[in-house]
XYZ file of C-alpha atoms in Angstrom:
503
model
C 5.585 1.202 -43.257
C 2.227 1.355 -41.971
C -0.531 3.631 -42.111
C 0.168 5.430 -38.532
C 3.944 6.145 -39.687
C 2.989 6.975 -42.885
C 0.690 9.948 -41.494
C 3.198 11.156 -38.895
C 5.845 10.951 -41.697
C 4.046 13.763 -43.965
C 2.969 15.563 -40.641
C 6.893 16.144 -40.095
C 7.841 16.474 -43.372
C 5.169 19.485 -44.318
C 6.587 20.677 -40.644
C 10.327 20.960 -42.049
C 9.254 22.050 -45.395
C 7.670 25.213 -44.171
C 10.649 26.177 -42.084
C 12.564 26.001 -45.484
C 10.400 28.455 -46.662
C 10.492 30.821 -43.928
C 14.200 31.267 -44.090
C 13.136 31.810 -47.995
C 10.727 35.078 -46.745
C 13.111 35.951 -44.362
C 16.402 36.123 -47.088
C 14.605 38.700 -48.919
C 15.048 40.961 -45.706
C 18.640 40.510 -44.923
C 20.368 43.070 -46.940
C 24.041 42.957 -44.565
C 25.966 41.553 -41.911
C 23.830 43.465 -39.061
C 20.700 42.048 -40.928
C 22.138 38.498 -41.209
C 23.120 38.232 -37.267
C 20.947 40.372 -35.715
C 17.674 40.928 -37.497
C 18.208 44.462 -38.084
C 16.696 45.202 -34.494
C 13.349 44.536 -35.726
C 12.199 41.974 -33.422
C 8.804 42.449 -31.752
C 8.256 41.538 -28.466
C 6.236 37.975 -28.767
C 8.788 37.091 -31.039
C 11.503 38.161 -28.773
C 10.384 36.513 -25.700
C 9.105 32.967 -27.436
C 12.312 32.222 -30.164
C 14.825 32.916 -26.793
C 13.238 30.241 -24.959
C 12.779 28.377 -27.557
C 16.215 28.602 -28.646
C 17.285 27.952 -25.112
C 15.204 24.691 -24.347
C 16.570 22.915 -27.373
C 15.585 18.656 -27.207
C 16.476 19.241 -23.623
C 12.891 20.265 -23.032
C 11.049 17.729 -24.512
C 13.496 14.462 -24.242
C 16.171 15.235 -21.425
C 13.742 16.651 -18.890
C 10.955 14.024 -18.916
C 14.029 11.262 -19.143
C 15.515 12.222 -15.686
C 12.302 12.803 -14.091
C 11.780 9.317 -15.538
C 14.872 7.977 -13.971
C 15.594 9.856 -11.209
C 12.606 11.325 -9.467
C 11.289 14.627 -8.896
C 13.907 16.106 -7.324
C 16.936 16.525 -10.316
C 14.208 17.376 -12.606
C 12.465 19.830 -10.370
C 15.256 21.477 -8.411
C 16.624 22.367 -11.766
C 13.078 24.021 -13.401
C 12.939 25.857 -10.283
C 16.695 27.169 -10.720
C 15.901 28.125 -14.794
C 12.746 29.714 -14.190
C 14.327 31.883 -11.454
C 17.279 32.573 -13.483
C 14.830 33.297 -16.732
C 13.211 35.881 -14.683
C 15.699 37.467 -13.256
C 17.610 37.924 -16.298
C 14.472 39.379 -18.230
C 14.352 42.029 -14.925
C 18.014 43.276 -14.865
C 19.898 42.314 -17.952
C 17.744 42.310 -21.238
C 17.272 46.191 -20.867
C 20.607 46.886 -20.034
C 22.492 45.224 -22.655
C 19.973 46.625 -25.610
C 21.226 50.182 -24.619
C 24.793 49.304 -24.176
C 25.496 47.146 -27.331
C 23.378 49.712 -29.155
C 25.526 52.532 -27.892
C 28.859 50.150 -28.367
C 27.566 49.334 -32.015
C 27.833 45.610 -30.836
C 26.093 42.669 -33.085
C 27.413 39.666 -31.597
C 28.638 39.163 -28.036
C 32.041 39.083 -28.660
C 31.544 42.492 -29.849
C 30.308 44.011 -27.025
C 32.931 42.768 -24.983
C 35.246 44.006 -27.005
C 33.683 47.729 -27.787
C 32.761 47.513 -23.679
C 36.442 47.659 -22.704
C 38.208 49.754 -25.188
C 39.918 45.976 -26.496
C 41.443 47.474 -28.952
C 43.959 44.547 -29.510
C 40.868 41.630 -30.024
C 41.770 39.913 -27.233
C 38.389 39.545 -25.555
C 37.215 39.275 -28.981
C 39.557 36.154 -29.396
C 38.868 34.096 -26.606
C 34.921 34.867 -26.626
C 34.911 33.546 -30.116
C 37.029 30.465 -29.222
C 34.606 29.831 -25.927
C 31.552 29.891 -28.383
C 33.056 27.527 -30.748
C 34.221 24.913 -27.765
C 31.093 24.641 -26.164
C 28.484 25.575 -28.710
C 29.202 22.740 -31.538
C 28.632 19.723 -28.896
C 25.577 22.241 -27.835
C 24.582 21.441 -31.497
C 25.539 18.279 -31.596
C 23.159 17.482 -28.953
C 20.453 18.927 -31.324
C 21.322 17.099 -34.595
C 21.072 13.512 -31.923
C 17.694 14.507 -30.209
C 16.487 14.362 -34.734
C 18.831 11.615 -35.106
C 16.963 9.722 -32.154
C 13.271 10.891 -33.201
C 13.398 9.435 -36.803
C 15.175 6.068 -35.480
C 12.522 5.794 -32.900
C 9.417 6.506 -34.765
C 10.082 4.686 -38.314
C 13.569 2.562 -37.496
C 15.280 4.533 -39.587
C 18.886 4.552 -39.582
C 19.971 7.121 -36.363
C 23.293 8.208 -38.661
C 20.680 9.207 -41.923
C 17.876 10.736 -40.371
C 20.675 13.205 -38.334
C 21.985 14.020 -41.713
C 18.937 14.715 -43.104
C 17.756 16.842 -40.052
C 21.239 18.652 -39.797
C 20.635 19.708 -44.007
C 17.594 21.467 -43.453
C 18.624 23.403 -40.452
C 21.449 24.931 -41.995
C 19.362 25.378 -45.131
C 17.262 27.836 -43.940
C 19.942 29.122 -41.017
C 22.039 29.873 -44.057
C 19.341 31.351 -46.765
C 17.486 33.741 -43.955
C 20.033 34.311 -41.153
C 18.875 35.764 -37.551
C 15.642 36.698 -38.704
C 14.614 33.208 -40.223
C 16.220 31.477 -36.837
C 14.028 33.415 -34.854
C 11.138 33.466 -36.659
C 11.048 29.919 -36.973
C 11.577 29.585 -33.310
C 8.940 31.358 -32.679
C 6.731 29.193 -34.511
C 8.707 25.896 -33.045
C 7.853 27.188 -29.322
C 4.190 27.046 -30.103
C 4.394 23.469 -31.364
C 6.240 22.626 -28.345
C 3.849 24.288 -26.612
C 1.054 22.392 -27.962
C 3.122 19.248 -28.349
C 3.326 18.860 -24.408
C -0.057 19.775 -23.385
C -1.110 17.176 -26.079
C 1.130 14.306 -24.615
C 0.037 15.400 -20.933
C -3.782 15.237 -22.023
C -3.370 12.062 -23.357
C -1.209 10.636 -20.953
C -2.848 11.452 -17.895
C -6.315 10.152 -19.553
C -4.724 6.944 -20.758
C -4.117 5.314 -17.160
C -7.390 6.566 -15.786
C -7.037 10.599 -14.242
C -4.359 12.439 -12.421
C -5.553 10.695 -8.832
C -4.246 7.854 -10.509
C -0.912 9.227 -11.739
C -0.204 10.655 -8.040
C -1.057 7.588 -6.255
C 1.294 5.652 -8.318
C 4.170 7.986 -8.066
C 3.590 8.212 -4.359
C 3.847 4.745 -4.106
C 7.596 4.688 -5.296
C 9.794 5.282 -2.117
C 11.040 8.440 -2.507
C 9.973 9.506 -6.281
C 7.724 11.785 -5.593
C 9.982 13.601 -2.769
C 11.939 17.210 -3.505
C 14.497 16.004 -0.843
C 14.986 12.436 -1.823
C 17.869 12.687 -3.998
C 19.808 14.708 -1.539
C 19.046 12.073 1.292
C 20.473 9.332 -0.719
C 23.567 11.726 -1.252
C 23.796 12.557 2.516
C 23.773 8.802 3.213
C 26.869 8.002 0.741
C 28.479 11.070 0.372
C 27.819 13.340 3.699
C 25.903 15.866 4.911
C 25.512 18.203 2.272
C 21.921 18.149 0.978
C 21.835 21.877 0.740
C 24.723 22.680 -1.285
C 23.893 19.963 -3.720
C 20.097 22.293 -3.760
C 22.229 24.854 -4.423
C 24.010 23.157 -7.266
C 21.286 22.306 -9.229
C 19.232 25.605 -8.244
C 22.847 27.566 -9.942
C 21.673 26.120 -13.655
C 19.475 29.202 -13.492
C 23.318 31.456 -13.380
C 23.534 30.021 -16.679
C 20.994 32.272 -18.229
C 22.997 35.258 -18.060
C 25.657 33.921 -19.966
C 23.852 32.505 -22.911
C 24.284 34.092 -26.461
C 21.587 32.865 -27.960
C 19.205 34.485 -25.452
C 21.296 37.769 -25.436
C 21.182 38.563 -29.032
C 17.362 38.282 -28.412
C 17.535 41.172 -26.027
C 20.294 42.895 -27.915
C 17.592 42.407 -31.423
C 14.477 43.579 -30.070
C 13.316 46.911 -31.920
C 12.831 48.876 -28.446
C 13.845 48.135 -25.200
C 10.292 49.606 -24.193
C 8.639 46.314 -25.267
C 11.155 44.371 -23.470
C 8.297 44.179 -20.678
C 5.981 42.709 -22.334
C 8.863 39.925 -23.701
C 9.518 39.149 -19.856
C 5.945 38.488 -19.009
C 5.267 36.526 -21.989
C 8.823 33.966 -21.773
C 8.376 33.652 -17.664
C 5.047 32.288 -18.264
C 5.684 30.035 -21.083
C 9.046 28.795 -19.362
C 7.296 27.572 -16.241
C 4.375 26.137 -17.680
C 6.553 24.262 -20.380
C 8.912 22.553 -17.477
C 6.308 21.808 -15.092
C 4.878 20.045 -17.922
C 8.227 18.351 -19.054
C 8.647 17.216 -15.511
C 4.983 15.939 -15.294
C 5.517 14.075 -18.507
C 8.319 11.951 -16.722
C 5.452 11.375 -13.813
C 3.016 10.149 -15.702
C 5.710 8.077 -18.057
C 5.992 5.858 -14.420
C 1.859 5.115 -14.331
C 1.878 4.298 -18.083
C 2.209 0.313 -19.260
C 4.558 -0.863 -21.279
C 7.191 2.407 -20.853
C 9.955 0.747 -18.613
C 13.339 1.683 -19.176
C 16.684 0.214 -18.373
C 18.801 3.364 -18.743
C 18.816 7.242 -18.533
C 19.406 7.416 -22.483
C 16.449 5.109 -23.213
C 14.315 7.311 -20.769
C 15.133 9.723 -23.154
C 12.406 8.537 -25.433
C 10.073 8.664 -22.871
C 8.282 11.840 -24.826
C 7.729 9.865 -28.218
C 7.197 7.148 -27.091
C 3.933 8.203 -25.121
C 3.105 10.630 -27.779
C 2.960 7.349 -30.419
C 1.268 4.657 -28.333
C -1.906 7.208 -26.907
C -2.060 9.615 -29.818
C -4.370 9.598 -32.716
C -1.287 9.540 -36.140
C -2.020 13.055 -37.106
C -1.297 13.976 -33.440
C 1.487 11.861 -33.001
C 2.875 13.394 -35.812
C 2.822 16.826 -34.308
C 3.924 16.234 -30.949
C 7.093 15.047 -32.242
C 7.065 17.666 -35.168
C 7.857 19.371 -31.215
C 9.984 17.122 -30.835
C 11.890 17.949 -33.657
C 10.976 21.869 -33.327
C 12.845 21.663 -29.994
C 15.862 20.222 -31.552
C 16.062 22.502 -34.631
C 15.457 26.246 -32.490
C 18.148 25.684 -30.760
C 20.717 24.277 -33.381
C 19.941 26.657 -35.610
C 20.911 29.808 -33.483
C 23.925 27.905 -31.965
C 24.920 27.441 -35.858
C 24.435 31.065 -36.324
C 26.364 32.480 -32.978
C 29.180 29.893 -34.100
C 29.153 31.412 -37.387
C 29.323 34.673 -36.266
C 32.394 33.979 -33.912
C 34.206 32.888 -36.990
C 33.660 35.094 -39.882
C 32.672 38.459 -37.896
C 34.932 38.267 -35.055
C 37.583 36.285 -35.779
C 37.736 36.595 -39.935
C 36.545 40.316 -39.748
C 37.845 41.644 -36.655
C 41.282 40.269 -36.681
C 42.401 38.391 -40.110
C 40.892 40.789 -42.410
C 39.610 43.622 -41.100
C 39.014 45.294 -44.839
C 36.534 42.793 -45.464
C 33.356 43.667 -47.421
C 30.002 42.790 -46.298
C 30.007 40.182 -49.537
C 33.251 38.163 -48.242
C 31.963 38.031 -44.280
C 28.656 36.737 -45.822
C 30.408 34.069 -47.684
C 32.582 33.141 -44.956
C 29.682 32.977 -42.317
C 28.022 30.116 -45.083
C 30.854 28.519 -45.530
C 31.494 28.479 -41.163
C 27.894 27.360 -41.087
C 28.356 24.340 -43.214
C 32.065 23.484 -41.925
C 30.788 23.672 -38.001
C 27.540 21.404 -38.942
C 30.459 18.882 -40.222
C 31.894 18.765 -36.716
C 28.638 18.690 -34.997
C 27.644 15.826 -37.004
C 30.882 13.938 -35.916
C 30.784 14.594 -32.187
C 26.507 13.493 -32.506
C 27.507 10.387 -34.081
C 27.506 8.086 -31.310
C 23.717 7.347 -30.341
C 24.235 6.359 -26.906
C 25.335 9.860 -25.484
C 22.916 11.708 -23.127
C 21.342 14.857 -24.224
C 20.965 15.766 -20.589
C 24.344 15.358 -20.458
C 25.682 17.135 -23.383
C 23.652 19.946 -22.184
C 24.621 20.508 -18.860
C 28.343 20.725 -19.912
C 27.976 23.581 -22.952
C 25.464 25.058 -20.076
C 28.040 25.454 -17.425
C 30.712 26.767 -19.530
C 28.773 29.746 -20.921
C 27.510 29.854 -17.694
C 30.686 30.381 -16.730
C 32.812 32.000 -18.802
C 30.340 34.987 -19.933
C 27.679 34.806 -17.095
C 30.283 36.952 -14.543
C 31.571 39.133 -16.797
C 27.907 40.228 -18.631
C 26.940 40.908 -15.366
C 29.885 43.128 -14.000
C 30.450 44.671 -17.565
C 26.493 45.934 -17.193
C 26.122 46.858 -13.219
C 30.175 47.506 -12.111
C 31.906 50.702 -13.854
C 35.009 49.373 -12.048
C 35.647 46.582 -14.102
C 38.405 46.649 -16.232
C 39.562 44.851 -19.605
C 42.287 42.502 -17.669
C 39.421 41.585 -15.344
C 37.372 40.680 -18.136
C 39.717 38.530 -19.912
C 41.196 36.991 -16.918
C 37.204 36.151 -15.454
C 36.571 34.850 -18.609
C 39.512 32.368 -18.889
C 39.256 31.525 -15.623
C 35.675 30.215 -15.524
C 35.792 28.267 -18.552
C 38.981 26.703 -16.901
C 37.027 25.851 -14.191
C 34.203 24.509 -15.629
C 36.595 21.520 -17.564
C 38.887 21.690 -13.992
C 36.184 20.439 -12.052
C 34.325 18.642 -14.424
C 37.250 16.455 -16.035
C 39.549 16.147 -12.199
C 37.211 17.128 -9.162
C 34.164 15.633 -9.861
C 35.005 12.181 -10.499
C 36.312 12.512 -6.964
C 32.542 12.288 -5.492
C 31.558 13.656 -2.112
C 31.504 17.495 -2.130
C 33.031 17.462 -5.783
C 29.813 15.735 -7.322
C 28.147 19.307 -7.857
C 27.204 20.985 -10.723
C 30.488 22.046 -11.819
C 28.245 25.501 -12.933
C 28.094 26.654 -9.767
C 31.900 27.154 -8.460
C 32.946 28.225 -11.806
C 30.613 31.293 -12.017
C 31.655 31.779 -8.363
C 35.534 31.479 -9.350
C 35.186 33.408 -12.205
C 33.228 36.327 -10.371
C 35.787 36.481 -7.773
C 38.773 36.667 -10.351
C 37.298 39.576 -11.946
C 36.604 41.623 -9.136
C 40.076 40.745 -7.666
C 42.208 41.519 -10.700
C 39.760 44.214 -11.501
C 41.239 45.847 -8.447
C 44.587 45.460 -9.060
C 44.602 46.662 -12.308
C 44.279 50.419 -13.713
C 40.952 51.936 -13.442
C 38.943 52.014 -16.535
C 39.483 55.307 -18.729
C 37.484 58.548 -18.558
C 35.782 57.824 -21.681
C 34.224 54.197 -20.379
C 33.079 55.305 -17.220
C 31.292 58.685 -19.011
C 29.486 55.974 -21.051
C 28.281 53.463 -18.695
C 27.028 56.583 -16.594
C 25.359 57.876 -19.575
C 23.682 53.808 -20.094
C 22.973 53.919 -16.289
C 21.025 56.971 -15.985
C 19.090 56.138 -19.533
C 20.779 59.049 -21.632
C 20.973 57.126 -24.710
């Protein structure tokens, strides 16, 4: 190994070691189940704001984005920044607030909870299928995490892709399992700062390496159609028809996704007062926008750079690391893809955690044994942790799969599936608990309907299978919402009482 590896090598290793020790600190103040999932409530604001988007970017951020602006263009990689930093801001504004009264008032510590305390569901069925939608589409989620490590350490040092995963995946769940919520977002918070840093550093450096940005605009420019927000869409009108704007549409609707996404919920739902909540908003728009735009630019300036030509969308992927190691100094290197690596590991450890917590608090808890101590739900969220990081491991074992792609489906469906209903649970008294189940079922339906039979058709079907799903799924709760028996005296008096603040 030589001198440059060996630096970047301790660089990453003193990186994981101190998130080891921070879910260490962070056991000592988890004292219960609310503790272990939801921090108590004791989240300031910073940390708030940065471990959600942290926890929502995963290796997505750093590898997928730059490898499809890479491949593609501007246009995929920009239409769909655009689309997240809307839907980032927008669910900052209107839900976050919300949803830390209600699930407060509810006595909610995990989104399947509030469903379930939301609509009176006293028979777990909400709670059911919630916890079975997490589990579907959040282990691949995580999955996609344990390959972005896998693909780091085989890129940087050769090792083997099926070790270094391994490796990776035990020191997530060591400190997921010692310190809980707390330690996951604590650590996120400090992983969204080296990310942070990590892509200004590879920008820099990238940008200075072939001679300015002039340089890096004339050569994109000088690709037809690369550097063009429409040029996607015009090749698609030319095959497929004209339908340019709905395909905009499409890949705008992966902002939708936002308000469906546990891991950013609990965030709200863990903050100490929704007074700071703010503050949070201010603090994730701006770090969520300048974090993509410089994802995207990465991908740019990955065309102007020598020797980074790539044959495929999943060797794009690399596109990060590999600028970071050929124009960084080692001890830089080494901490752009400790980002790397930081990316990976804030999001699989909350998706770990929200899996966890779909097993042993909503399904072991709130329907198996619903006498169980806080000792045995403890024990059965560890042993959930380890069991899911099993199956995680198995579906990241083939190295050739997309994280771009493993994204965008675990995206859509809780895009899907809890987007809709978090939204007319919060802002429609009218909804009822057989809108909510059947909205709920009916989106993640759709989301596998069009993604497994329509889509493969092409034309119109090629969109972002996010899109008519949430649409579907809004539309079925409404309509049976309608049809059904109004909600009970005692719901509406408490969503009144949210409403007008009286809490």
């Amino acid at each position: 190994m030589e001198l440059q590896q060996i630096i970047m090598l301790i660089t990453i290793a003193v990186y994981l070691i101190m998130m080891v020790v921070v879910g260490v600190i962070c056991a000592k103040k988890t004292d219960n189940v609310g503790d272990f999932y939801l921090g108590g409530r004791k989240l300031g604001p910073f940390v708030t704001a940065m471990s959600a988007e942290a926890s929502d970017m995963s290796g997505w951020l750093l590898m997928g984005l730059p490898g499809v602006a890479y491949a593609t263009g501007i246009a995929d990689a920009a239409w769909t920044g655009i689309g997240l930093a809307i839907g980032t801001y927008l669910n900052w504004l209107i839900v976050s607030k919300r949803i830390r009264k209600y699930s407060h008032v509810c006595n909610s510590i995990t989104i399947p909870d509030f469903f379930s305390n939301r609509f009176r569901d006293s028979k777990k069925i909400l709670t059911l299928i919630s916890a079975l939608i997490i589990i579907v589409f959040f282990i691949p989620y995580t999955g996609s995490g344990f390959s972005a490590c896998g693909k780091l350490f085989n890129s940087l040092f050769g090792a083997d892709y099926h070790i270094a995963m391994i490796i990776s995946a035990v020191v997530i769940i060591a400190y997921t399992t010692i310190g809980g919520f707390l330690a996951a977002s604590t650590t996120d918070f400090i992983q969204s700062i080296i990310m942070s840093v990590a892509l200004i550093i590879v920008v820099v450096f990238g940008i200075s390496s072939v001679g300015g940005v002039v340089e890096v605009m004339n050569h994109a420019t000088s690709m037809p159609g690369y550097f063009s927000l429409t040029h996607t869409f015009d090749v698609l009108k030319q095959q497929t028809g004209d339908y340019g704007p709905l395909t905009i549409f499409s890949t705008l609707a992966w902002g939708l996704g936002y308000f469906g996404m546990p891991q950013v919920l609990l965030r709200f739902m863990g903050i100490r007062s929704e007074h700071e909540l703010g503050r949070s908003r201010r603090v994730a728009i701006i770090w969520v926008v300048i974090s993509m735009a410089a994802a995207v630019f990465i991908g740019v300036v990955g065309r102007s750079v020598a020797g980074l030509d790539y044959l495929s969308n999943n060797d794009a992927e690399n596109i990060f690391i590999d600028a970071a190691t050929s124009y960084l100094p080692p001890i830089l290197a080494g901490f752009a893809c400790a980002g790397v690596l930081a990316a990976a590991i804030s999001s699989s450890d909350s998706y770990l955690l929200i899996s966890a917590s779909a097993v042993s608090q909503n399904l072991y808890r709130g329907i198996v044994k619903k006498d169980a101590t806080e000792k045995q739900v403890m024990w059965c969220s560890r042993i959930t942790l380890m069991l899911i990081t099993l199956v995680a491991m198995a579906i990241a074992w083939n190295s050739n799969s997309t994280i771009f792609g493993i994204t965008a489906f675990a995206w859509a469906g809780f895009g899907a599936a809890f987007g809709p209903l978090m939204l007319f649970s919060l802002f429609w008294k009218r909804t009822t608990r057989a809108g909510a189940i059947a909205g709920m079922v009916a989106g993640g339906a759709m989301v596998f309907f069009w993604r497994g039979v329509l889509k493969p058709m092409g034309g119109v079907w090629g969109i972002y299978e996010l899109l008519p799903a949430f649409l579907f799924s809004a539309l079925v709760i409404v309509v049976v919402s309608l049809l059904t028996r109004k909600p009970s005296t005692d719901m509406d008096s408490e969503f009144d009482r949210i409403k007008a603040g009286q809490v």
